[in-house]
mmCIF file of N, CA and C in Angstrom:
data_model
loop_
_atom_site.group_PDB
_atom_site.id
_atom_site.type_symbol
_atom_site.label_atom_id
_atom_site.label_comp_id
_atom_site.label_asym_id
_atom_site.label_seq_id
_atom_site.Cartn_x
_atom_site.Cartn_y
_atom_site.Cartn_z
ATOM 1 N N UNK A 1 7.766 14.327 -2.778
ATOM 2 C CA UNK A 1 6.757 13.962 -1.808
ATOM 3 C C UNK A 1 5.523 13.495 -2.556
ATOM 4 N N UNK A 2 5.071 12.236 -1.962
ATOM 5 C CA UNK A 2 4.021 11.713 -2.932
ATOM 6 C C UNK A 2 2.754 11.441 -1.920
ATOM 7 N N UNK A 3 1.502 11.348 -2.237
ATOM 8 C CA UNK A 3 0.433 11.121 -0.966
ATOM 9 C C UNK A 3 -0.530 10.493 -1.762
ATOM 10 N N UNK A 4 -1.084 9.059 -1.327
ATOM 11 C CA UNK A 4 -2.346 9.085 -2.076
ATOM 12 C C UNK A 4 -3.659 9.304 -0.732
ATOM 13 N N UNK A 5 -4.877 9.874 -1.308
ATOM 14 C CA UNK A 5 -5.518 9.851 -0.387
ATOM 15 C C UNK A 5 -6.918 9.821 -0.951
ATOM 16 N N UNK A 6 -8.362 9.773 -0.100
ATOM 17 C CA UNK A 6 -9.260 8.943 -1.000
ATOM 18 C C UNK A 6 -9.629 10.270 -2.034
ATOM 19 N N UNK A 7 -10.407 9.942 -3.055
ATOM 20 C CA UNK A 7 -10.811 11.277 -3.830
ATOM 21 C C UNK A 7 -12.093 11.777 -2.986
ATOM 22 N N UNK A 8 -12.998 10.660 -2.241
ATOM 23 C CA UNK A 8 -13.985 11.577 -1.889
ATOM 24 C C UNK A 8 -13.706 12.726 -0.473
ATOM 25 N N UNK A 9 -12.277 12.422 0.156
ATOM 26 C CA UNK A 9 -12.054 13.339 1.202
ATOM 27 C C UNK A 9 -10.393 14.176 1.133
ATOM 28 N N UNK A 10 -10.739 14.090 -0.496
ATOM 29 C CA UNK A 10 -9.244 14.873 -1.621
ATOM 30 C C UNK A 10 -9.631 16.504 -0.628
ATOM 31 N N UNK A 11 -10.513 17.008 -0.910
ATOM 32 C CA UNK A 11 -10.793 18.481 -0.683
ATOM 33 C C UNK A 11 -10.257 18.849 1.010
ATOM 34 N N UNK A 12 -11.111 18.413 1.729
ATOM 35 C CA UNK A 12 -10.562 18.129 3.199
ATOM 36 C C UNK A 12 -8.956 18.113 3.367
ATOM 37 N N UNK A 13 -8.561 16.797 3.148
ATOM 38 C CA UNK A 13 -6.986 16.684 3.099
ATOM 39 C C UNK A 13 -5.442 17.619 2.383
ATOM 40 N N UNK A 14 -5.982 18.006 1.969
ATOM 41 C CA UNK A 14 -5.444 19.106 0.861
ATOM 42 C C UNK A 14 -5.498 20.387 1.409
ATOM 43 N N UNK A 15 -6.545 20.757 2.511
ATOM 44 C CA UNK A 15 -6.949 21.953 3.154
ATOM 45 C C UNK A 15 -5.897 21.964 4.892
ATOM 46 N N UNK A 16 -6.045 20.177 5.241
ATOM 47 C CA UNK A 16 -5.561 20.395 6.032
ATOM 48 C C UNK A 16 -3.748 19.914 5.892
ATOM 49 N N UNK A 17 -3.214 19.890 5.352
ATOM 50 C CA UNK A 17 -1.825 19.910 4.876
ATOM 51 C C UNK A 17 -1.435 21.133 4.229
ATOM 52 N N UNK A 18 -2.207 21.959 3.394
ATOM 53 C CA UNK A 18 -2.102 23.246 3.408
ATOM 54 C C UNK A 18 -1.533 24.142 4.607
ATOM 55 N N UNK A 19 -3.394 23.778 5.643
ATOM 56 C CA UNK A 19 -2.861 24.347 7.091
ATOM 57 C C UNK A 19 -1.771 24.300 8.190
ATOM 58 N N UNK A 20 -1.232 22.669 7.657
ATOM 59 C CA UNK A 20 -0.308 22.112 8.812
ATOM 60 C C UNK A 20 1.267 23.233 8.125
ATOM 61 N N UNK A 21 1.458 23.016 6.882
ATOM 62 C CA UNK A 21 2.037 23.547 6.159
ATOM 63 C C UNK A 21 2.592 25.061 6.707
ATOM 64 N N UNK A 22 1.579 25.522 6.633
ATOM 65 C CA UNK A 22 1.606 27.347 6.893
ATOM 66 C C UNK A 22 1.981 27.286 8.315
ATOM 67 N N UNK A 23 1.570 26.481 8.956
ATOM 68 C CA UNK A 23 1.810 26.613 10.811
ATOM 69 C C UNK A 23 3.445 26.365 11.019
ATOM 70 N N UNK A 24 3.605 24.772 10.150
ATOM 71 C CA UNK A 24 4.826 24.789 10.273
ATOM 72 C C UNK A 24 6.045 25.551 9.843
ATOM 73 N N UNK A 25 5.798 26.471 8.692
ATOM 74 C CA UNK A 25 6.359 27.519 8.624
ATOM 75 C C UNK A 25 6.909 28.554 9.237
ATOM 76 N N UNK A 26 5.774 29.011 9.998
ATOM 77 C CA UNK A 26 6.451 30.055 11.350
ATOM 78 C C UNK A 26 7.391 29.368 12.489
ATOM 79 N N UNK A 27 8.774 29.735 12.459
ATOM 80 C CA UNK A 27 9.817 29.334 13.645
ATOM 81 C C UNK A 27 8.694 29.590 15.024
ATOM 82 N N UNK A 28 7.980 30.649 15.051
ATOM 83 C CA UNK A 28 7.987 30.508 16.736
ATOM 84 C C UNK A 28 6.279 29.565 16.858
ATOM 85 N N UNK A 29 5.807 29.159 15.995
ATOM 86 C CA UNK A 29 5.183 27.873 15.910
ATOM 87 C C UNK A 29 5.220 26.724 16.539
ATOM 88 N N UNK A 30 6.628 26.896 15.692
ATOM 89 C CA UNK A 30 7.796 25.146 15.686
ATOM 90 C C UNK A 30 8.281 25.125 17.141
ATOM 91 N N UNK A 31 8.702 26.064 17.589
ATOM 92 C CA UNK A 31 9.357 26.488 18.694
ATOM 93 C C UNK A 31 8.244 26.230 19.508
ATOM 94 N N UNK A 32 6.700 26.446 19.977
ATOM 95 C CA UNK A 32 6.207 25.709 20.194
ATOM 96 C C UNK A 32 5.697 24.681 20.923
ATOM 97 N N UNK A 33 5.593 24.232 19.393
ATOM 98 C CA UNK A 33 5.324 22.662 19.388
ATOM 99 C C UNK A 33 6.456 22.001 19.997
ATOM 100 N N UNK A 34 7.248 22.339 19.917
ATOM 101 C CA UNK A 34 8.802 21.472 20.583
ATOM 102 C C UNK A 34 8.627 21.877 21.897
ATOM 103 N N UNK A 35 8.353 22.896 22.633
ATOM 104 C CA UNK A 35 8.222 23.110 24.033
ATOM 105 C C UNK A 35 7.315 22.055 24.813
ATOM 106 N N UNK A 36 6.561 21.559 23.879
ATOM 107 C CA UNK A 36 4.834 20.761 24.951
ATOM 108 C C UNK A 36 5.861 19.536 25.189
ATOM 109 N N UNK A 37 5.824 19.405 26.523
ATOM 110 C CA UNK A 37 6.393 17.719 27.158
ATOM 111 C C UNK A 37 5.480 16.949 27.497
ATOM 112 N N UNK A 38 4.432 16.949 27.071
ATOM 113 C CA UNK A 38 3.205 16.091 27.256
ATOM 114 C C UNK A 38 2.305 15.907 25.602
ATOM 115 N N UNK A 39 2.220 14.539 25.648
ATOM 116 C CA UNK A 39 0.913 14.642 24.344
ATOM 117 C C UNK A 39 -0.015 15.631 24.470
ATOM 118 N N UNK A 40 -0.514 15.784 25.622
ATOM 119 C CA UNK A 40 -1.818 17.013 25.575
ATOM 120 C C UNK A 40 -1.451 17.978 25.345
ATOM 121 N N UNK A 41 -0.241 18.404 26.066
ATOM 122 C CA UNK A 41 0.058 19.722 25.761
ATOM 123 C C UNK A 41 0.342 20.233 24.182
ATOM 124 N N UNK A 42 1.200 18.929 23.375
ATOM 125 C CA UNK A 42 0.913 19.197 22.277
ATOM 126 C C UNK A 42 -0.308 19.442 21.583
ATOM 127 N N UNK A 43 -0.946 18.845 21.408
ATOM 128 C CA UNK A 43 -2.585 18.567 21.122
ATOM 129 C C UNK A 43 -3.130 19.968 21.300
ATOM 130 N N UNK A 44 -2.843 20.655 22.334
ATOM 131 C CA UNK A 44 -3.145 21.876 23.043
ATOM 132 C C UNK A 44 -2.707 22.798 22.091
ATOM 133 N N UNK A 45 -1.399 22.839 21.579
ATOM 134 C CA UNK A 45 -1.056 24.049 20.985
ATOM 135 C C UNK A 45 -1.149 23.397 19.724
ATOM 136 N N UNK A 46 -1.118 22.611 19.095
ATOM 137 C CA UNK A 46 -1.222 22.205 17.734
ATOM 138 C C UNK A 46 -2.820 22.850 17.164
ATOM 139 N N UNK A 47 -3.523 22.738 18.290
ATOM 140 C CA UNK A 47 -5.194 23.215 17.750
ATOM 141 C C UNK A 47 -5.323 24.874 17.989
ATOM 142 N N UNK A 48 -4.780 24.848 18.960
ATOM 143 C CA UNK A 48 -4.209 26.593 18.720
ATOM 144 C C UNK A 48 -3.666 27.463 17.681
ATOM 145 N N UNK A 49 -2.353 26.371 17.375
ATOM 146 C CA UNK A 49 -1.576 27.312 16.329
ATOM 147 C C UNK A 49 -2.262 26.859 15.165
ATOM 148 N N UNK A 50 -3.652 26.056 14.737
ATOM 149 C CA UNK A 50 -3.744 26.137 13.464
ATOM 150 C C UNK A 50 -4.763 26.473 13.631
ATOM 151 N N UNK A 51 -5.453 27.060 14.658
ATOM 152 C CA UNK A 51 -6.948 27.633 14.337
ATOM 153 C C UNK A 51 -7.005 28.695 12.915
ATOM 154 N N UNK A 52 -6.556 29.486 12.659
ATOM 155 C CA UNK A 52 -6.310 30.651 11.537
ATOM 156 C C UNK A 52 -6.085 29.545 10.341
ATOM 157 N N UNK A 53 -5.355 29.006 10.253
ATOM 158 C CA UNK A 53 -4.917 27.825 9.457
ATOM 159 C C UNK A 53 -5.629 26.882 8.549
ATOM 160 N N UNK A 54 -6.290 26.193 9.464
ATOM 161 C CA UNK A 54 -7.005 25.064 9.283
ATOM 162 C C UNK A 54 -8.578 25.203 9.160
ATOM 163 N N UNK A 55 -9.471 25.432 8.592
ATOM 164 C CA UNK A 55 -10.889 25.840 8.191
ATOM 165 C C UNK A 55 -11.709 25.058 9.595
#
């Protein structure tokens, strides 16, 4: 897996792929995110399940 991304928003990006990372880890996360049948609803639990996560 390769990513380039800018250096001045390296710190940021790195924090939040970290976070997405750890969320996606937990099955009942994933489980989820696969339940929302709507964009919002995703959106909805995606900012949920990474509040702890994501700074």
């Amino acid at each position: 897996f390769f990513m380039v991304i800018p250096t001045a928003a390296s710190a940021f990006y790195l924090k939040l792929l970290s976070g997405l990372t750890q969320t996606f880890r937990n099955t009942e996360a994933r489980d989820k995110l696969l339940e929302a049948d709507t964009p919002e609803k995703l959106w909805k639990a995606l900012v949920r399940l990474t509040r702890t996560t994501i700074p």
